[in-house]
Amino acid sequence: MPWPLWSNSIGRPRISRPAPPGAEDAYADALDLATRLDAWDAQRRIDIALEALSACADRARPLSTLSVGGRHRVRLAVTLGSGADLLLLDEPTNHLDAEALRFLTRRLRERVGGMAVVSHDRAFLRDVATTFVDLDPSRDGRPRVYAGGYDGWVAGRRRERERWEQEHAAQQAEHAELVRAADAARDRLQTHWRPDKGTGKHQRATRAGGAVQAFNRRVEELEAHRITVPVPPRHLNLPASGTRPGAPIVNVTDARVADRLRTPVSVALTGGDRLLIVGPNGAGKSTLLAVLAGQTHPDEGRVDLRRDARGAFLSQEVPSWDPYRTAHEIYDEQRRRLETDQPDVPSLRGLGLLDAAAARTPVARLSQGQQRRLHLALCLAARADLLLLDEPTNHLSASLVDELTEALQNVDCAVVVATHDRKMLHDLEDWPRIELAGQQVS
């Protein structure tokens, strides 16, 4: 419609400026976009998401004052409430409790638009994903695409790994056979140069010449052979701690931490014990782990830790390492420190957590997943009597989580795990558990 020249709704007449060229089209486009995004309802959708995710709803509060999990939940709520045609979600289930996970899953399954998700949450992927792009190492260094949902991905990845290992083993066996054949030809050559007494010169020369030709042929075959299939990634290797079964490690009695662990907790752990800590965000799971690790002192109650007990704590945040030091340097420093009391600390590569290239990389340039693997390696190298794992599935690949879950069933130390990961909870369902009550989350 034509722009008005006069506006006399209030007071005296006011001359309106002429609309700039193209303004009507720009306004129409903006109105069309706002309508398609249902922008008029965005605030209500965001409010619903904030409440469902137990996120801070105080819009005046600076994000910097929230915890890592608090900031994540606010950003996720805004993203879900945006009404965008395509959602890009990076580890959306991190820092979400069971109720928040159910809301997120339901909202994504109800979506009409598309989405691309980066996640290591296997139960979540089973619920929402149809096609998988797998960036884990492969035989040729290329990503793999699997259809058929979660089950199709798992089956396809297993077949790919088996094929990779078989092809590498076959090439190694072929190379070993060529080495054996060359060695045998060399032995025959030496024998033919020293024939039995009475052998004529012509016969000796003929036999020696044939041996030389056979040896040269074997050497050429060996030199031409190449192992083109790269070495498959190593499997996780957890070193034994040597913890004596049933040996007392820590005893916590009626421990409380103001505003962080409000419900008094009592627990005693001995060698070989297993324990799950569950509960909603803000219930104090991480705080209880820190109490068990001796990093947080309770305001009430007491903690008795055996004097010579060794502990290792995989917290949600990695330590503040020197960003310019490599993963290998950081690990070797701890290894030397540990070897004063414990011989035969495994090498970083021996644990199967980081490849050679990552081990040589400064930690500031490692991905979150690689930094998490380094932190886990440091914990495992300690060969602790008490291994404490806070959300151990965060930033770890599904294949590594599967290996870690299986390994935790068999280690001789005491293990305490706090997790929201539904697949891990299912896999460890026979473990004793402490369920902490929820409290107000900030």
Coordinates of C-alpha atoms in Angstrom, one line a residue:
M1 CA 0.0 0.0 0.0
P2 CA 1.2 3.7 -0.5
W3 CA 3.1 5.2 2.4
P4 CA 1.1 8.1 4.1
L5 CA 2.3 11.6 3.7
W6 CA 0.6 12.8 6.9
S7 CA 0.3 11.4 10.4
N8 CA -2.1 13.2 12.7
S9 CA -2.9 10.6 15.3
I10 CA -1.4 12.6 18.1
G11 CA -1.1 16.4 18.3
R12 CA -0.4 18.5 15.3
P13 CA 0.1 17.1 11.8
R14 CA 3.6 15.5 11.2
I15 CA 5.2 15.1 7.8
S16 CA 6.3 11.5 7.2
R17 CA 9.5 10.8 5.4
P18 CA 9.1 9.1 2.0
A19 CA 9.9 5.4 2.1
P20 CA 13.3 4.4 0.8
P21 CA 13.4 2.4 -2.5
G22 CA 12.6 -1.2 -1.9
A23 CA 11.3 -0.7 1.6
E24 CA 7.9 -2.2 0.9
D25 CA 9.4 -5.3 -0.5
A26 CA 11.8 -5.6 2.4
Y27 CA 9.0 -5.2 4.9
A28 CA 6.9 -7.8 3.1
D29 CA 9.8 -10.3 3.1
A30 CA 10.5 -9.7 6.8
L31 CA 6.8 -10.1 7.6
D32 CA 6.7 -13.3 5.6
L33 CA 9.8 -14.7 7.4
A34 CA 8.3 -13.8 10.8
T35 CA 5.1 -15.5 9.9
R36 CA 6.8 -18.7 8.8
L37 CA 8.9 -18.7 11.9
D38 CA 5.8 -18.0 14.0
A39 CA 7.9 -15.3 15.7
W40 CA 4.9 -13.9 17.5
D41 CA 4.9 -17.1 19.6
A42 CA 8.7 -17.4 20.1
Q43 CA 8.8 -16.1 23.7
R44 CA 6.1 -18.5 24.8
R45 CA 8.0 -21.4 23.2
I46 CA 11.3 -20.4 24.8
D47 CA 9.6 -20.1 28.2
I48 CA 8.2 -23.6 27.8
A49 CA 11.6 -24.9 26.9
L50 CA 13.4 -23.1 29.7
E51 CA 11.0 -24.7 32.3
A52 CA 11.2 -28.1 30.8
L53 CA 15.0 -28.1 30.7
S54 CA 15.3 -26.7 34.2
A55 CA 17.1 -23.7 32.8
C56 CA 17.4 -20.2 34.3
A57 CA 14.4 -18.1 33.2
D58 CA 15.8 -14.8 34.6
R59 CA 16.5 -12.8 31.4
A60 CA 18.3 -10.1 33.4
R61 CA 20.9 -12.6 34.7
P62 CA 24.2 -12.6 32.8
L63 CA 25.1 -16.0 31.3
S64 CA 28.6 -15.7 32.7
T65 CA 27.1 -16.2 36.2
L66 CA 25.6 -19.6 35.3
S67 CA 27.4 -22.9 35.5
V68 CA 28.5 -24.7 32.3
G69 CA 25.4 -26.8 32.4
G70 CA 23.2 -23.8 33.1
R71 CA 24.5 -21.9 30.1
H72 CA 24.1 -25.0 27.9
R73 CA 20.4 -25.4 28.9
V74 CA 19.6 -21.7 28.3
R75 CA 21.2 -21.9 24.8
L76 CA 19.4 -25.1 24.0
A77 CA 16.0 -23.7 25.1
V78 CA 16.4 -20.6 22.9
T79 CA 17.4 -22.9 19.9
L80 CA 14.4 -25.1 20.4
G81 CA 12.1 -22.1 20.7
S82 CA 13.4 -20.4 17.5
G83 CA 11.2 -22.2 15.1
A84 CA 14.0 -22.5 12.5
D85 CA 13.6 -24.8 9.5
L86 CA 17.0 -26.6 10.3
L87 CA 18.5 -27.2 13.7
L88 CA 22.2 -27.8 14.2
L89 CA 22.7 -29.4 17.7
D90 CA 26.2 -30.1 19.2
E91 CA 25.9 -32.6 22.1
P92 CA 22.5 -31.4 23.1
T93 CA 22.0 -34.0 25.8
N94 CA 25.0 -32.9 27.8
H95 CA 24.0 -31.5 31.2
L96 CA 20.4 -32.7 30.9
D97 CA 18.6 -34.8 33.5
A98 CA 16.0 -37.5 32.7
E99 CA 13.0 -35.1 32.5
A100 CA 14.9 -32.7 30.2
L101 CA 16.0 -35.5 28.0
R102 CA 12.4 -36.7 27.6
F103 CA 11.3 -33.2 26.6
L104 CA 14.2 -32.7 24.1
T105 CA 13.5 -36.1 22.5
R106 CA 9.8 -35.4 22.2
R107 CA 10.3 -32.0 20.8
L108 CA 12.7 -33.2 18.1
R109 CA 10.6 -36.2 17.1
E110 CA 7.6 -33.8 16.7
R111 CA 9.6 -31.4 14.4
V112 CA 8.6 -31.0 10.8
G113 CA 11.9 -29.4 9.8
G114 CA 15.3 -31.1 9.5
M115 CA 18.1 -31.4 12.0
A116 CA 21.7 -32.4 12.1
V117 CA 22.9 -33.7 15.5
V118 CA 26.4 -34.3 16.9
S119 CA 26.0 -36.6 19.9
H120 CA 27.6 -39.5 21.7
D121 CA 24.3 -40.3 23.6
R122 CA 23.4 -43.7 22.2
A123 CA 19.9 -43.9 23.5
F124 CA 19.1 -40.4 22.2
L125 CA 20.5 -41.3 18.8
R126 CA 18.3 -44.4 18.7
D127 CA 15.3 -42.2 19.4
V128 CA 15.8 -39.4 16.9
A129 CA 18.3 -40.2 14.2
T130 CA 17.6 -42.0 10.9
T131 CA 20.9 -41.6 9.0
F132 CA 24.4 -41.6 10.5
V133 CA 27.6 -40.0 9.3
D134 CA 30.4 -41.7 11.2
L135 CA 33.7 -39.7 11.5
D136 CA 35.6 -42.3 13.5
P137 CA 38.9 -43.4 11.9
S138 CA 38.4 -45.7 8.9
R139 CA 40.6 -47.7 6.5
D140 CA 40.8 -45.0 3.9
G141 CA 40.3 -42.0 6.2
R142 CA 36.9 -41.1 4.8
P143 CA 33.6 -40.8 6.7
R144 CA 31.1 -43.5 6.5
V145 CA 27.3 -43.0 5.9
Y146 CA 24.9 -45.6 7.4
A147 CA 21.2 -45.8 6.9
G148 CA 18.7 -47.9 8.9
G149 CA 18.7 -45.9 12.1
Y150 CA 20.8 -46.7 15.2
D151 CA 20.8 -50.5 14.6
G152 CA 21.9 -50.0 11.0
W153 CA 24.8 -47.8 12.1
V154 CA 25.9 -50.2 14.8
A155 CA 25.8 -53.2 12.5
G156 CA 27.5 -51.4 9.7
R157 CA 30.3 -50.0 11.9
R158 CA 30.9 -53.5 13.3
R159 CA 31.3 -55.0 9.8
E160 CA 33.6 -52.1 8.8
R161 CA 35.8 -52.6 11.8
E162 CA 36.0 -56.4 11.3
R163 CA 36.8 -55.9 7.6
W164 CA 39.5 -53.4 8.5
E165 CA 41.2 -55.7 11.0
Q166 CA 41.0 -58.7 8.6
E167 CA 42.5 -56.8 5.7
H168 CA 45.3 -55.4 7.9
A169 CA 46.0 -58.9 9.4
A170 CA 46.1 -60.4 5.9
Q171 CA 48.6 -57.9 4.6
Q172 CA 50.8 -58.4 7.7
A173 CA 50.6 -62.2 7.2
E174 CA 51.6 -61.8 3.5
H175 CA 54.5 -59.5 4.4
A176 CA 55.7 -62.0 7.1
E177 CA 55.5 -64.8 4.5
L178 CA 57.6 -62.8 2.1
V179 CA 60.2 -62.2 4.8
R180 CA 60.2 -65.9 5.6
A181 CA 60.7 -66.8 1.9
A182 CA 63.5 -64.3 1.5
D183 CA 65.3 -65.7 4.6
A184 CA 64.9 -69.2 3.3
A185 CA 66.3 -68.2 -0.1
R186 CA 69.3 -66.6 1.7
D187 CA 69.9 -69.8 3.6
R188 CA 69.8 -71.8 0.4
L189 CA 72.2 -69.4 -1.3
Q190 CA 74.7 -69.8 1.5
T191 CA 74.4 -73.6 1.4
H192 CA 74.8 -73.7 -2.4
W193 CA 78.0 -71.7 -2.2
R194 CA 79.4 -74.4 0.0
P195 CA 78.5 -77.7 -1.9
D196 CA 79.4 -81.2 -0.8
K197 CA 82.9 -82.4 -1.5
G198 CA 83.3 -84.0 -4.9
T199 CA 80.8 -81.7 -6.6
G200 CA 82.1 -80.5 -10.0
K201 CA 82.8 -76.9 -10.8
H202 CA 80.1 -76.7 -13.5
Q203 CA 77.5 -78.2 -11.2
R204 CA 78.5 -75.8 -8.4
A205 CA 78.2 -72.8 -10.6
T206 CA 74.8 -73.9 -12.0
R207 CA 73.3 -74.5 -8.5
A208 CA 74.8 -71.3 -7.2
G209 CA 73.4 -69.2 -10.1
G210 CA 69.9 -70.6 -9.5
A211 CA 70.1 -69.9 -5.8
V212 CA 71.2 -66.3 -6.5
Q213 CA 68.3 -65.8 -8.9
A214 CA 65.8 -67.2 -6.4
F215 CA 67.2 -65.0 -3.6
N216 CA 67.0 -61.9 -5.8
R217 CA 63.5 -62.7 -6.8
R218 CA 62.4 -63.1 -3.2
V219 CA 64.1 -59.8 -2.2
E220 CA 62.4 -58.0 -5.0
E221 CA 59.0 -59.4 -4.0
L222 CA 59.6 -58.3 -0.4
E223 CA 60.7 -54.8 -1.4
A224 CA 57.7 -54.4 -3.7
H225 CA 55.2 -55.4 -1.0
R226 CA 53.5 -52.6 0.9
I227 CA 51.1 -52.7 3.8
T228 CA 48.6 -50.2 2.5
V229 CA 45.9 -50.8 5.1
P230 CA 46.6 -48.6 8.2
V231 CA 46.8 -50.0 11.6
P232 CA 43.3 -50.2 13.2
P233 CA 42.8 -48.1 16.3
R234 CA 43.8 -49.9 19.5
H235 CA 41.2 -51.2 21.9
L236 CA 40.9 -49.7 25.3
N237 CA 43.3 -51.3 27.7
L238 CA 42.7 -50.7 31.5
P239 CA 45.7 -51.5 33.6
A240 CA 45.1 -53.5 36.8
S241 CA 45.2 -51.5 40.0
G242 CA 46.2 -54.3 42.3
T243 CA 43.5 -53.3 44.8
R244 CA 42.8 -56.0 47.3
P245 CA 39.1 -57.2 47.2
G246 CA 37.2 -56.0 50.2
A247 CA 39.9 -53.7 51.4
P248 CA 38.4 -50.6 53.0
I249 CA 39.0 -47.4 50.9
V250 CA 36.6 -44.6 52.1
N251 CA 33.7 -44.2 54.5
V252 CA 31.4 -41.2 54.3
T253 CA 29.0 -40.6 57.1
D254 CA 26.0 -38.1 56.9
A255 CA 27.9 -35.7 54.6
R256 CA 26.3 -32.5 53.5
V257 CA 27.6 -29.5 51.6
A258 CA 25.6 -26.3 51.9
D259 CA 23.5 -25.4 48.8
R260 CA 25.2 -28.2 46.8
L261 CA 24.6 -31.5 48.6
R262 CA 21.6 -30.9 50.8
T263 CA 20.6 -34.5 51.5
P264 CA 22.9 -36.2 54.0
V265 CA 24.8 -39.1 52.3
S266 CA 26.4 -42.1 53.9
V267 CA 28.4 -44.7 51.9
A268 CA 31.3 -47.1 52.5
L269 CA 33.4 -48.3 49.6
T270 CA 35.9 -51.2 49.6
G271 CA 38.0 -52.8 46.9
G272 CA 35.9 -54.1 44.0
D273 CA 32.8 -52.2 44.9
R274 CA 30.6 -50.6 42.2
L275 CA 28.2 -47.7 42.7
L276 CA 26.0 -45.5 40.5
I277 CA 25.0 -42.0 41.5
V278 CA 21.8 -40.8 39.9
G279 CA 19.5 -37.8 40.2
P280 CA 18.4 -34.7 38.5
N281 CA 20.6 -31.7 37.7
G282 CA 21.5 -29.8 40.9
A283 CA 21.0 -32.8 43.2
G284 CA 24.7 -32.9 44.1
K285 CA 26.1 -35.8 42.1
S286 CA 29.3 -34.0 41.1
T287 CA 29.6 -32.6 44.6
L288 CA 29.4 -36.1 46.1
L289 CA 32.1 -37.3 43.8
A290 CA 34.3 -34.4 44.8
V291 CA 33.7 -35.3 48.5
L292 CA 34.7 -38.9 47.8
A293 CA 37.8 -37.6 46.0
G294 CA 38.8 -35.4 48.9
Q295 CA 38.5 -32.3 46.8
T296 CA 35.5 -30.9 48.7
H297 CA 35.1 -31.0 52.5
P298 CA 31.6 -31.5 53.8
D299 CA 30.0 -28.8 56.0
E300 CA 28.5 -31.6 58.1
G301 CA 29.4 -35.2 58.6
R302 CA 32.8 -36.8 58.1
V303 CA 34.9 -38.6 55.5
D304 CA 37.4 -41.3 56.4
L305 CA 39.8 -42.1 53.5
R306 CA 42.4 -44.8 53.9
R307 CA 45.7 -43.0 54.2
D308 CA 47.5 -45.0 51.5
A309 CA 44.5 -45.3 49.1
R310 CA 45.0 -44.0 45.6
G311 CA 42.2 -42.1 43.9
A312 CA 41.4 -40.8 40.4
F313 CA 38.6 -38.4 39.5
L314 CA 37.4 -37.9 35.9
S315 CA 35.5 -34.6 36.4
Q316 CA 33.3 -33.0 33.8
E317 CA 35.9 -30.2 33.2
V318 CA 39.4 -31.1 32.1
P319 CA 42.3 -29.8 34.2
S320 CA 44.0 -26.5 33.3
W321 CA 46.9 -27.8 31.4
D322 CA 49.7 -25.7 29.9
P323 CA 48.1 -25.2 26.4
Y324 CA 51.5 -25.4 24.6
R325 CA 52.5 -28.8 26.1
T326 CA 51.6 -31.9 24.1
A327 CA 49.4 -34.7 25.4
H328 CA 52.5 -37.0 25.4
E329 CA 54.4 -34.5 27.6
I330 CA 51.6 -34.1 30.1
Y331 CA 51.0 -37.8 30.3
D332 CA 54.8 -38.6 30.7
E333 CA 55.2 -36.1 33.5
Q334 CA 52.5 -37.9 35.5
R335 CA 53.9 -41.3 34.5
R336 CA 57.3 -40.4 35.9
R337 CA 55.7 -39.1 39.1
L338 CA 53.7 -42.3 39.5
E339 CA 56.6 -44.6 38.8
T340 CA 58.2 -43.6 42.0
D341 CA 55.6 -45.7 43.8
Q342 CA 54.2 -47.9 41.0
P343 CA 56.4 -49.7 38.4
D344 CA 55.3 -50.5 34.9
V345 CA 52.9 -47.6 34.4
P346 CA 51.5 -48.1 30.9
S347 CA 52.4 -45.8 28.0
L348 CA 49.9 -43.4 26.6
R349 CA 49.6 -45.3 23.4
G350 CA 49.4 -48.6 25.3
L351 CA 46.1 -47.5 26.9
G352 CA 44.5 -47.2 23.4
L353 CA 43.0 -43.8 24.0
L354 CA 45.0 -41.5 21.7
D355 CA 46.8 -42.2 18.5
A356 CA 50.4 -41.1 17.8
A357 CA 49.4 -37.9 16.0
A358 CA 47.1 -36.7 18.8
A359 CA 49.7 -37.5 21.4
R360 CA 52.2 -35.2 19.7
T361 CA 49.7 -32.3 19.5
P362 CA 49.6 -29.4 22.0
V363 CA 46.5 -29.8 24.2
A364 CA 45.1 -26.4 23.1
R365 CA 44.7 -27.8 19.6
L366 CA 43.1 -31.1 20.7
S367 CA 39.3 -31.5 20.3
Q368 CA 37.1 -31.7 23.4
G369 CA 36.9 -35.5 22.8
Q370 CA 40.7 -35.8 22.6
Q371 CA 41.2 -33.7 25.8
R372 CA 38.6 -35.9 27.5
R373 CA 40.5 -39.0 26.4
L374 CA 43.8 -37.6 27.8
H375 CA 42.1 -36.9 31.1
L376 CA 40.7 -40.4 31.2
A377 CA 44.2 -41.7 30.4
L378 CA 45.7 -39.8 33.3
C379 CA 43.0 -41.3 35.6
L380 CA 43.6 -44.9 34.4
A381 CA 47.4 -44.5 34.6
A382 CA 47.1 -43.8 38.3
R383 CA 45.8 -47.4 38.8
A384 CA 43.6 -46.0 41.6
D385 CA 42.0 -48.0 44.3
L386 CA 39.0 -45.6 43.9
L387 CA 38.0 -44.6 40.3
L388 CA 35.4 -41.7 40.2
L389 CA 33.8 -40.9 36.9
D390 CA 31.5 -37.9 36.4
E391 CA 29.4 -38.2 33.2
P392 CA 32.1 -40.4 31.6
T393 CA 30.2 -40.6 28.3
N394 CA 30.5 -36.8 27.6
H395 CA 32.6 -36.1 24.5
L396 CA 33.6 -39.8 24.1
S397 CA 32.7 -41.8 21.0
A398 CA 30.1 -44.5 21.2
S399 CA 32.6 -47.2 20.5
L400 CA 34.9 -46.1 23.3
V401 CA 32.0 -45.8 25.7
D402 CA 31.0 -49.4 24.9
E403 CA 34.6 -50.5 25.6
L404 CA 34.8 -48.5 28.8
T405 CA 31.5 -49.8 30.1
E406 CA 32.6 -53.4 29.6
A407 CA 36.0 -52.7 31.2
L408 CA 34.5 -51.2 34.3
Q409 CA 32.7 -54.5 35.0
N410 CA 36.0 -56.3 35.4
V411 CA 38.5 -53.9 37.1
D412 CA 39.6 -54.7 40.6
C413 CA 39.4 -51.2 42.1
A414 CA 36.2 -49.6 43.4
V415 CA 34.3 -47.6 40.8
V416 CA 31.7 -44.9 41.2
V417 CA 29.9 -43.5 38.2
A418 CA 27.6 -40.5 38.0
T419 CA 25.7 -40.4 34.7
H420 CA 22.5 -39.4 32.9
D421 CA 23.4 -41.6 29.9
R422 CA 20.5 -44.0 29.6
K423 CA 22.4 -46.7 27.7
M424 CA 25.1 -46.7 30.3
L425 CA 22.5 -46.8 33.1
H426 CA 20.9 -49.8 31.4
D427 CA 24.3 -51.6 30.9
L428 CA 25.1 -51.0 34.6
E429 CA 21.6 -51.7 36.0
D430 CA 22.8 -54.4 38.3
W431 CA 25.1 -51.9 40.2
P432 CA 24.0 -50.6 43.6
R433 CA 22.9 -47.0 43.3
I434 CA 22.4 -43.8 45.4
E435 CA 19.6 -41.6 44.1
L436 CA 19.9 -38.0 45.2
A437 CA 16.8 -35.9 45.5
G438 CA 16.4 -32.8 43.2
Q439 CA 16.7 -29.3 44.4
Q440 CA 16.5 -25.8 42.9
V441 CA 18.8 -25.4 39.9
S442 CA 20.5 -22.1 39.2

